Amino acid sequence: MSKSKSAWLSDTALLTYIALATVIVHWVTGHQYGFQRDELATLEDSRHLDWGFVAYPPITPLFGRLSLILFGTSLAGFRFFAAVAEAIAVVLTGTMAREMGGGRAAQLIAAAAAIPFCLAGGAMMQYVSFDYLFWVLAAYFAVKLLKTEDPRWWLGIGAAIGFGLESKYTMGFFAIGIATATLLTDARHYFRSKWLWYGVGLSILIFLPNLIWQARNHFISLDFLQHIHARDVRIGRAKNFLPEQLKLTLGGIFLALAGLYFTLFSRNGKRFRMLGWMYLIPFALFVAAKGRAYYLAAAYPMLYAAGSLWLEQMLTRAGSLARTAIRGLVWMVLIADAVIIGSITLPIAAADSSWARRAMKINEDYREEIGWPELVGTIAKVRDALPAEERAHFGILAGNYGEAGAVNLYGPAYGLPPVISGVNSFWQKGYGDPPAQTLIVVGRDLDELQDQFLSCILAAHTWNRFGVLNEETREHPNIFVCRTLLQPWPEYWKTARHFG
């Protein structure tokens, strides 16, 4: 076989084909419904790039801007880089297995175990996708460090941590895990290496722009994170951390447990002992801090890689019949995992189909992709019904970032003005000059509005063409016209900031 042909059939090539397949699946299915409410906020922030935002660091909006440049406001295009980030993580998972000593079968099994979260994490443009990639990249560089004993790999680890912190602050938990794992294992001698400290310095340097932004904005993201964490704990989103790890891994949990055993207890896995602790430390920290289950998702690929190597070594000692049966069972489970996750995270079926409605009961993100054009169209009709003198100087006040992002995305086609909202980074854009006296208000309760305006009347209701019950139709069904704010706008705006 020629070198050119063998390159097309190499281990790396096969891993790349698997990754490309997930990108194609995301591209084909990604246009089906609409922008999810979180994506609408990210899209708006992508148009106003900065070194930080209230809800997240700058990496995700940066890739959002690249998507807008390349694809416009195409829905599948906006999600492209999230899908690519997840696909790269799949390749890295298989490559980690190779770096540990695994053959082709181990590499493919490890990559296959990573596909379910790839399908879920790449289905929307979200910071989870990029956070996941940088966790996996840090783990990959750690594997290279442990395999080669070349301390210069600390630069890679530091860079991955720095970019991870620019994606989502939970990378800090993994950084603590890496540091503690180094201290608890034979790798502790690296604390005497200049390259470890160069890596630390590099991570700080990469993270520094966002840190400066936070200082200039009074560390507003800490207030945001405290609010969101308190809300999640209050409504029970953190109470099922342990059982929900099974939802993250499905059948891959057995491979992950094998990887944990291999790295922590196996003689053959002693070199990679650090990886086991790199999982256990963040796990313990998230449990203690009452974190959400998906925060730990990116810690599993390194265990999948180690587990696939353990499985490969175990199978070499098994008979041919048992070896064939076990491999068949493993592949059957991993393929079933991908099919199950794909069926509930990829928008395959029409939104009004029975399949989609069943999927929406499990994956509520689907619901929040429905109805945004209808909402903005309804706001435009309310505007058209206003007296002529009010139409010339009205504003739109939105209660949440989904509504705010939708108005700014779809509103220009109706001639609507930029939205006014106190949520997250929208608050920083202010309330306009001159400020409106007549406001069309969405996402707010009448009791609250009556304390703030001289008069408020019900003008319309939210709806969507599929009849899907989601946050807008269930919790914010009313659209009001409110007139004459009872206090000066500058005073009102001081208290208008809120988080969501």
Coordinates of C-alpha atoms in Angstrom, one line a residue:
M1 CA 0.0 0.0 0.0
S2 CA 1.4 3.4 -1.0
K3 CA 2.0 6.1 1.6
S4 CA -0.7 8.3 0.2
K5 CA -3.3 5.5 0.5
S6 CA -2.1 4.5 4.0
A7 CA -2.5 8.1 5.2
W8 CA -6.1 8.0 4.2
L9 CA -6.6 4.9 6.2
S10 CA -4.5 5.8 9.2
D11 CA -5.7 5.9 12.8
T12 CA -5.8 9.7 12.7
A13 CA -7.7 9.7 9.4
L14 CA -10.4 7.3 10.8
L15 CA -10.8 9.5 13.9
T16 CA -11.1 12.6 11.7
Y17 CA -13.8 10.9 9.5
I18 CA -15.8 10.2 12.6
A19 CA -15.5 13.8 13.8
L20 CA -16.4 15.1 10.3
A21 CA -19.5 12.9 10.3
T22 CA -20.7 14.6 13.5
V23 CA -20.1 18.1 12.0
I24 CA -22.1 17.0 8.9
V25 CA -25.0 15.7 11.1
H26 CA -25.0 19.0 13.0
W27 CA -25.0 21.0 9.8
V28 CA -27.8 19.0 8.2
T29 CA -30.1 19.1 11.3
G30 CA -29.1 22.5 12.7
H31 CA -31.5 24.6 10.7
Q32 CA -34.7 22.7 11.8
Y33 CA -36.3 24.9 14.5
G34 CA -34.9 28.3 15.5
F35 CA -32.4 30.0 17.7
Q36 CA -32.5 28.9 21.3
R37 CA -32.9 31.7 23.9
D38 CA -29.3 31.3 25.1
E39 CA -28.1 31.6 21.5
L40 CA -30.1 34.8 20.9
A41 CA -28.1 36.4 23.8
T42 CA -24.8 35.1 22.4
L43 CA -25.7 36.4 19.0
E44 CA -26.3 39.8 20.3
D45 CA -23.1 39.8 22.3
S46 CA -21.3 38.6 19.2
R47 CA -22.2 41.9 17.5
H48 CA -20.6 43.9 20.4
L49 CA -17.4 42.1 21.1
D50 CA -15.6 42.9 24.3
W51 CA -13.1 41.2 26.6
G52 CA -15.9 40.0 28.8
F53 CA -19.7 39.8 29.3
V54 CA -21.9 39.5 32.3
A55 CA -22.8 35.9 31.6
Y56 CA -19.6 34.5 30.2
P57 CA -16.0 35.2 29.1
P58 CA -15.3 36.4 25.5
I59 CA -14.5 33.2 23.6
T60 CA -18.0 32.1 22.7
P61 CA -19.1 35.5 21.4
L62 CA -15.9 35.7 19.4
F63 CA -16.7 32.5 17.5
G64 CA -20.2 33.8 17.2
R65 CA -18.9 36.8 15.4
L66 CA -16.8 34.6 13.1
S67 CA -20.0 32.7 12.3
L68 CA -21.9 35.9 11.5
I69 CA -19.1 37.0 9.2
L70 CA -19.0 33.6 7.4
F71 CA -22.6 32.6 7.4
G72 CA -24.7 35.7 8.3
T73 CA -27.6 34.8 10.6
S74 CA -27.9 31.3 9.2
L75 CA -29.0 29.1 12.1
A76 CA -26.8 26.1 11.1
G77 CA -24.0 28.5 10.4
F78 CA -24.2 30.1 13.8
R79 CA -23.8 26.7 15.4
F80 CA -20.9 25.6 13.1
F81 CA -18.0 26.4 15.4
A82 CA -19.7 24.7 18.4
A83 CA -20.0 21.6 16.3
V84 CA -16.4 21.8 15.2
A85 CA -15.2 22.3 18.8
E86 CA -17.0 19.1 19.9
A87 CA -15.7 17.2 16.9
I88 CA -12.1 18.1 17.7
A89 CA -12.7 16.9 21.2
V90 CA -13.7 13.5 19.7
V91 CA -10.5 13.3 17.8
L92 CA -8.5 14.2 20.9
T93 CA -10.3 11.5 22.9
G94 CA -9.2 8.9 20.4
T95 CA -5.7 10.4 20.2
M96 CA -5.3 10.2 24.0
A97 CA -5.9 6.5 23.8
R98 CA -3.2 6.2 21.2
E99 CA -0.8 8.3 23.3
M100 CA -1.4 6.0 26.2
G101 CA -0.4 3.0 24.1
G102 CA -3.8 1.9 22.7
G103 CA -4.2 0.4 19.2
R104 CA -6.8 1.3 16.6
A105 CA -9.6 -0.5 18.3
A106 CA -9.0 1.3 21.6
Q107 CA -8.8 4.7 19.8
L108 CA -12.1 4.1 18.0
I109 CA -13.9 2.9 21.1
A110 CA -12.7 6.0 23.1
A111 CA -13.8 8.3 20.3
A112 CA -17.2 6.5 20.0
A113 CA -17.7 7.0 23.7
A114 CA -17.3 10.7 23.3
I115 CA -19.8 11.0 20.5
P116 CA -23.0 11.3 22.6
F117 CA -21.9 14.5 24.3
C118 CA -20.5 15.7 21.0
L119 CA -23.9 15.4 19.5
A120 CA -25.5 17.2 22.5
G121 CA -22.8 19.8 23.0
G122 CA -22.6 20.8 19.4
A123 CA -26.3 21.1 18.7
M124 CA -26.3 24.7 19.9
M125 CA -23.9 27.6 19.9
Q126 CA -23.1 27.7 23.6
Y127 CA -20.1 28.2 25.9
V128 CA -20.3 24.6 27.0
S129 CA -18.9 23.5 23.6
F130 CA -15.7 25.5 23.9
D131 CA -15.3 24.9 27.6
Y132 CA -15.5 21.1 26.9
L133 CA -12.9 21.4 24.1
F134 CA -10.3 23.2 26.3
W135 CA -10.8 20.7 29.2
V136 CA -10.1 17.8 26.8
L137 CA -7.2 19.7 25.3
A138 CA -5.7 20.2 28.7
A139 CA -6.1 16.5 29.4
Y140 CA -4.5 15.6 26.1
F141 CA -1.4 17.8 26.9
A142 CA -1.3 16.1 30.3
V143 CA -1.2 12.7 28.6
K144 CA 1.7 14.0 26.4
L145 CA 3.5 15.2 29.5
L146 CA 3.1 11.9 31.3
K147 CA 4.1 9.9 28.3
T148 CA 7.1 11.8 27.2
E149 CA 8.2 13.3 30.5
D150 CA 9.0 16.4 28.5
P151 CA 8.2 19.4 30.9
R152 CA 7.6 21.7 28.0
W153 CA 4.1 20.2 27.7
W154 CA 3.2 22.4 30.7
L155 CA 3.0 25.3 28.2
G156 CA 0.2 23.4 26.4
I157 CA -1.6 22.7 29.6
G158 CA -1.3 26.3 30.6
A159 CA -2.6 27.6 27.3
A160 CA -5.5 25.2 27.4
I161 CA -6.4 26.4 30.9
G162 CA -6.1 30.0 29.9
F163 CA -8.4 29.7 26.9
G164 CA -10.7 27.5 29.0
L165 CA -11.0 30.3 31.5
E166 CA -11.8 32.7 28.6
S167 CA -14.6 30.2 27.7
K168 CA -16.2 29.3 31.0
Y169 CA -15.0 29.9 34.6
T170 CA -15.5 26.3 35.6
M171 CA -12.1 25.7 34.0
G172 CA -10.8 26.9 37.3
F173 CA -12.0 23.7 39.0
F174 CA -10.1 21.6 36.4
A175 CA -7.0 23.8 37.0
I176 CA -7.2 23.0 40.7
G177 CA -7.6 19.3 39.8
I178 CA -4.5 19.3 37.6
A179 CA -2.5 21.1 40.3
T180 CA -3.6 18.8 43.1
A181 CA -3.2 15.7 40.9
T182 CA 0.4 16.8 40.2
L183 CA 1.0 17.2 43.9
L184 CA -0.5 13.8 44.9
T185 CA 1.4 11.7 42.3
D186 CA 5.0 11.1 41.1
A187 CA 4.5 14.1 38.9
R188 CA 5.1 16.4 41.9
H189 CA 8.7 16.9 40.9
Y190 CA 7.4 19.2 38.1
F191 CA 6.8 21.8 40.7
R192 CA 10.6 22.3 40.6
S193 CA 10.5 22.7 36.8
K194 CA 10.5 26.2 35.3
W195 CA 8.2 24.9 32.5
L196 CA 5.3 24.3 35.0
W197 CA 5.6 27.9 36.1
Y198 CA 5.9 29.1 32.6
G199 CA 2.6 27.3 31.9
V200 CA 1.1 29.0 34.9
G201 CA 2.3 32.3 33.7
L202 CA 0.9 31.6 30.2
S203 CA -2.5 30.7 31.5
I204 CA -2.6 33.9 33.5
L205 CA -1.5 36.0 30.5
I206 CA -4.2 34.5 28.3
F207 CA -6.8 35.1 31.0
L208 CA -5.6 38.6 31.9
P209 CA -7.7 40.6 29.4
N210 CA -10.9 39.2 30.9
L211 CA -9.6 39.7 34.4
I212 CA -8.9 43.3 33.6
W213 CA -12.4 43.6 32.1
Q214 CA -13.9 42.1 35.3
A215 CA -12.0 44.6 37.5
R216 CA -13.2 47.5 35.3
N217 CA -16.8 46.3 35.6
H218 CA -16.7 45.7 39.4
F219 CA -16.5 41.9 38.9
I220 CA -20.1 41.8 37.8
S221 CA -19.8 38.2 36.7
L222 CA -19.3 37.1 40.3
D223 CA -22.7 38.7 41.1
F224 CA -24.2 37.0 38.1
L225 CA -22.7 33.6 39.0
Q226 CA -23.8 33.9 42.7
H227 CA -27.3 34.7 41.5
I228 CA -27.5 31.8 39.0
H229 CA -26.0 29.3 41.4
A230 CA -28.5 30.3 44.2
R231 CA -31.3 30.0 41.7
D232 CA -30.1 26.5 40.5
V233 CA -29.8 25.3 44.0
R234 CA -33.2 26.7 45.0
I235 CA -35.1 25.1 42.1
G236 CA -33.2 21.8 42.5
R237 CA -31.0 21.8 39.4
A238 CA -28.0 20.6 41.5
K239 CA -29.6 18.0 43.6
N240 CA -29.2 15.1 41.2
F241 CA -25.5 15.6 40.5
L242 CA -24.5 11.9 41.0
P243 CA -27.3 10.1 39.2
E244 CA -27.1 12.6 36.3
Q245 CA -23.5 11.5 35.7
L246 CA -25.2 8.4 34.2
K247 CA -27.1 10.6 31.8
L248 CA -23.9 12.3 30.7
T249 CA -22.1 9.0 30.0
L250 CA -24.9 6.4 29.5
G251 CA -23.2 3.0 28.6
G252 CA -19.9 4.8 28.5
I253 CA -19.9 4.9 32.3
F254 CA -18.4 1.4 32.3
L255 CA -15.5 2.6 30.1
A256 CA -15.0 5.6 32.4
L257 CA -15.0 3.4 35.5
A258 CA -12.5 1.1 33.8
G259 CA -10.4 4.2 33.0
L260 CA -10.6 5.3 36.6
Y261 CA -9.5 1.9 37.8
F262 CA -6.7 1.8 35.2
T263 CA -5.2 5.2 36.2
L264 CA -5.5 4.8 39.9
F265 CA -4.9 1.2 40.7
S266 CA -3.5 -0.7 37.7
R267 CA 0.2 -1.3 37.5
N268 CA 0.2 -0.7 33.8
G269 CA -1.6 2.6 34.3
K270 CA 0.8 3.9 37.0
R271 CA 2.4 6.4 34.6
F272 CA -1.0 8.0 34.1
R273 CA -2.1 8.1 37.8
M274 CA -2.4 11.8 37.6
L275 CA -5.5 11.5 35.2
G276 CA -7.5 9.7 37.8
W277 CA -7.0 12.5 40.3
M278 CA -7.7 15.0 37.6
Y279 CA -11.2 13.5 37.5
L280 CA -11.8 12.9 41.2
I281 CA -10.7 16.4 42.4
P282 CA -13.2 18.4 40.2
F283 CA -15.8 15.7 41.0
A284 CA -15.4 16.3 44.7
L285 CA -15.3 20.1 44.3
F286 CA -18.5 20.2 42.2
V287 CA -20.3 18.0 44.7
A288 CA -19.2 20.2 47.6
A289 CA -20.1 23.4 45.7
K290 CA -23.5 22.0 44.5
G291 CA -22.5 22.3 40.9
R292 CA -24.7 21.2 38.0
A293 CA -24.1 17.7 36.6
Y294 CA -22.9 18.8 33.1
Y295 CA -20.1 20.8 34.6
L296 CA -18.1 17.5 34.9
A297 CA -18.8 16.3 31.3
A298 CA -15.5 17.3 29.9
A299 CA -13.6 15.2 32.5
Y300 CA -14.8 11.9 31.0
P301 CA -12.9 11.8 27.7
M302 CA -9.6 11.1 29.4
L303 CA -11.2 8.3 31.3
Y304 CA -12.7 6.9 28.1
A305 CA -9.2 6.9 26.6
A306 CA -7.8 5.1 29.6
G307 CA -10.7 2.7 29.8
S308 CA -10.4 1.8 26.2
L309 CA -6.7 0.9 26.8
W310 CA -7.6 -1.2 29.8
L311 CA -10.2 -3.0 27.7
E312 CA -7.8 -3.6 24.9
Q313 CA -5.2 -5.1 27.4
M314 CA -7.9 -7.2 29.0
L315 CA -9.1 -8.6 25.7
T316 CA -5.6 -9.8 24.8
R317 CA -5.9 -12.3 27.6
A318 CA -9.3 -13.5 26.6
G319 CA -10.2 -16.3 24.2
S320 CA -11.1 -15.4 20.7
L321 CA -14.8 -16.2 21.2
A322 CA -15.0 -14.0 24.4
R323 CA -13.0 -11.3 22.7
T324 CA -15.4 -11.1 19.8
A325 CA -18.5 -11.2 22.0
I326 CA -17.2 -8.4 24.3
R327 CA -16.1 -6.2 21.4
G328 CA -19.5 -6.7 19.8
L329 CA -21.3 -5.8 23.1
V330 CA -19.2 -2.7 23.6
W331 CA -19.9 -1.4 20.1
M332 CA -23.6 -2.2 20.4
V333 CA -23.8 -0.1 23.6
L334 CA -21.8 2.8 22.2
I335 CA -23.8 2.9 19.0
A336 CA -27.0 2.8 21.0
D337 CA -25.8 5.6 23.2
A338 CA -25.2 7.8 20.1
V339 CA -28.5 7.0 18.6
I340 CA -30.4 7.7 21.8
I341 CA -28.7 11.0 22.4
G342 CA -29.0 12.0 18.8
S343 CA -32.7 11.4 18.8
I344 CA -33.3 13.8 21.8
T345 CA -30.7 16.5 21.1
L346 CA -30.7 16.8 17.3
P347 CA -33.7 18.6 15.8
I348 CA -34.4 15.8 13.4
A349 CA -38.2 15.8 13.3
A350 CA -40.7 18.7 12.6
A351 CA -41.6 20.6 15.7
D352 CA -45.2 19.6 15.5
S353 CA -44.5 15.9 15.1
S354 CA -45.1 13.3 17.7
W355 CA -41.4 12.5 17.8
A356 CA -40.4 16.1 18.5
R357 CA -43.1 16.4 21.2
R358 CA -41.7 13.3 22.9
A359 CA -38.2 14.6 22.6
M360 CA -39.2 18.0 24.1
K361 CA -40.4 16.3 27.2
I362 CA -36.8 15.1 27.8
N363 CA -34.9 18.0 26.2
E364 CA -36.5 21.3 27.1
D365 CA -34.0 23.2 25.0
Y366 CA -36.1 22.3 22.0
R367 CA -39.0 24.2 23.4
E368 CA -37.0 27.4 23.7
E369 CA -36.1 27.3 20.0
I370 CA -39.7 27.9 19.0
G371 CA -41.8 31.1 18.6
W372 CA -39.3 33.9 18.5
P373 CA -40.3 35.3 15.0
E374 CA -43.9 35.1 16.0
L375 CA -43.2 37.0 19.2
V376 CA -41.4 39.9 17.3
G377 CA -44.2 39.9 14.7
T378 CA -46.8 40.3 17.4
I379 CA -44.8 43.1 19.0
A380 CA -44.8 44.8 15.5
K381 CA -48.6 44.5 15.3
V382 CA -48.9 46.1 18.8
R383 CA -46.7 48.9 17.6
D384 CA -48.9 49.4 14.5
A385 CA -52.0 49.7 16.7
L386 CA -50.5 52.6 18.7
P387 CA -51.6 56.2 18.0
A388 CA -49.4 57.9 15.4
E389 CA -47.9 60.3 18.0
E390 CA -46.8 57.3 20.2
R391 CA -45.5 55.2 17.3
A392 CA -43.0 58.0 16.6
H393 CA -41.4 57.7 20.1
F394 CA -42.1 54.3 21.6
G395 CA -39.7 51.7 23.0
I396 CA -39.7 47.9 23.7
L397 CA -38.9 46.7 27.2
A398 CA -38.0 43.0 27.5
G399 CA -37.7 41.0 30.7
N400 CA -35.3 38.3 29.6
Y401 CA -32.4 37.8 27.2
G402 CA -34.3 35.6 24.8
E403 CA -36.9 38.2 24.2
A404 CA -34.3 41.0 24.0
G405 CA -32.1 39.0 21.6
A406 CA -35.1 38.1 19.4
V407 CA -36.2 41.8 19.1
N408 CA -32.8 42.9 18.1
L409 CA -32.5 40.0 15.6
Y410 CA -35.9 40.0 13.9
G411 CA -37.0 43.6 14.8
P412 CA -35.2 45.5 12.1
A413 CA -37.3 43.8 9.4
Y414 CA -40.3 45.4 11.0
G415 CA -38.7 48.7 11.6
L416 CA -38.6 48.1 15.4
P417 CA -36.1 50.1 17.6
P418 CA -33.3 48.4 19.6
V419 CA -34.7 46.7 22.7
I420 CA -34.4 48.0 26.2
S421 CA -33.6 45.4 28.8
G422 CA -31.9 45.3 32.2
V423 CA -30.9 41.7 31.9
N424 CA -27.2 40.7 31.9
S425 CA -25.1 42.6 29.3
F426 CA -28.2 44.3 27.8
W427 CA -28.3 46.7 30.8
Q428 CA -25.0 48.2 29.7
K429 CA -26.6 49.4 26.4
G430 CA -28.9 51.8 28.4
Y431 CA -32.4 52.9 27.7
G432 CA -32.0 55.2 24.7
D433 CA -31.8 59.0 24.2
P434 CA -34.4 60.4 24.3
P435 CA -36.0 57.8 26.5
A436 CA -39.4 56.5 25.4
Q437 CA -42.5 57.3 27.4
T438 CA -44.7 54.6 25.8
L439 CA -43.3 51.1 26.0
I440 CA -44.4 47.7 24.7
V441 CA -43.4 45.3 27.5
V442 CA -42.8 41.6 27.2
G443 CA -41.7 39.1 29.9
R444 CA -42.9 41.1 32.9
D445 CA -45.8 40.7 35.3
L446 CA -48.6 43.2 35.5
D447 CA -48.4 43.6 39.3
E448 CA -44.7 44.7 39.0
L449 CA -45.5 47.0 36.0
Q450 CA -48.3 48.8 37.8
D451 CA -45.9 49.9 40.5
Q452 CA -43.6 51.4 37.9
F453 CA -45.9 53.0 35.3
L454 CA -48.9 55.3 35.3
S455 CA -50.9 52.9 33.2
C456 CA -50.5 49.4 31.6
I457 CA -53.0 47.7 29.4
L458 CA -52.9 44.1 28.0
A459 CA -52.3 44.4 24.3
A460 CA -51.6 40.8 23.0
H461 CA -50.4 37.3 24.0
T462 CA -47.4 35.3 23.1
W463 CA -47.9 32.3 20.8
N464 CA -46.1 30.1 18.3
R465 CA -47.3 28.4 15.2
F466 CA -46.6 24.9 16.5
G467 CA -48.6 25.4 19.8
V468 CA -45.5 24.4 21.8
L469 CA -45.8 25.3 25.5
N470 CA -42.5 26.9 26.4
E471 CA -41.2 29.6 28.8
E472 CA -42.7 32.5 26.8
T473 CA -46.2 31.0 26.3
R474 CA -46.3 29.5 29.8
E475 CA -44.6 32.0 32.1
H476 CA -44.7 35.2 30.0
P477 CA -47.9 35.0 28.0
N478 CA -48.9 38.7 28.2
I479 CA -47.7 41.7 26.1
F480 CA -48.5 45.1 27.6
V481 CA -48.5 48.7 26.5
C482 CA -47.3 50.8 29.4
R483 CA -47.2 54.6 29.6
T484 CA -45.4 57.2 31.7
L485 CA -42.7 55.8 34.0
L486 CA -43.3 57.0 37.5
Q487 CA -39.7 57.9 38.3
P488 CA -37.0 59.5 36.1
W489 CA -35.4 57.0 33.7
P490 CA -31.9 57.4 35.3
E491 CA -33.3 56.5 38.7
Y492 CA -35.3 53.6 37.3
W493 CA -32.3 52.2 35.4
K494 CA -30.2 52.0 38.6
T495 CA -32.6 49.3 39.8
A496 CA -33.4 47.7 36.5
R497 CA -30.3 45.5 36.3
H498 CA -31.1 41.8 36.8
F499 CA -29.6 38.4 35.9
G500 CA -30.9 35.5 34.1

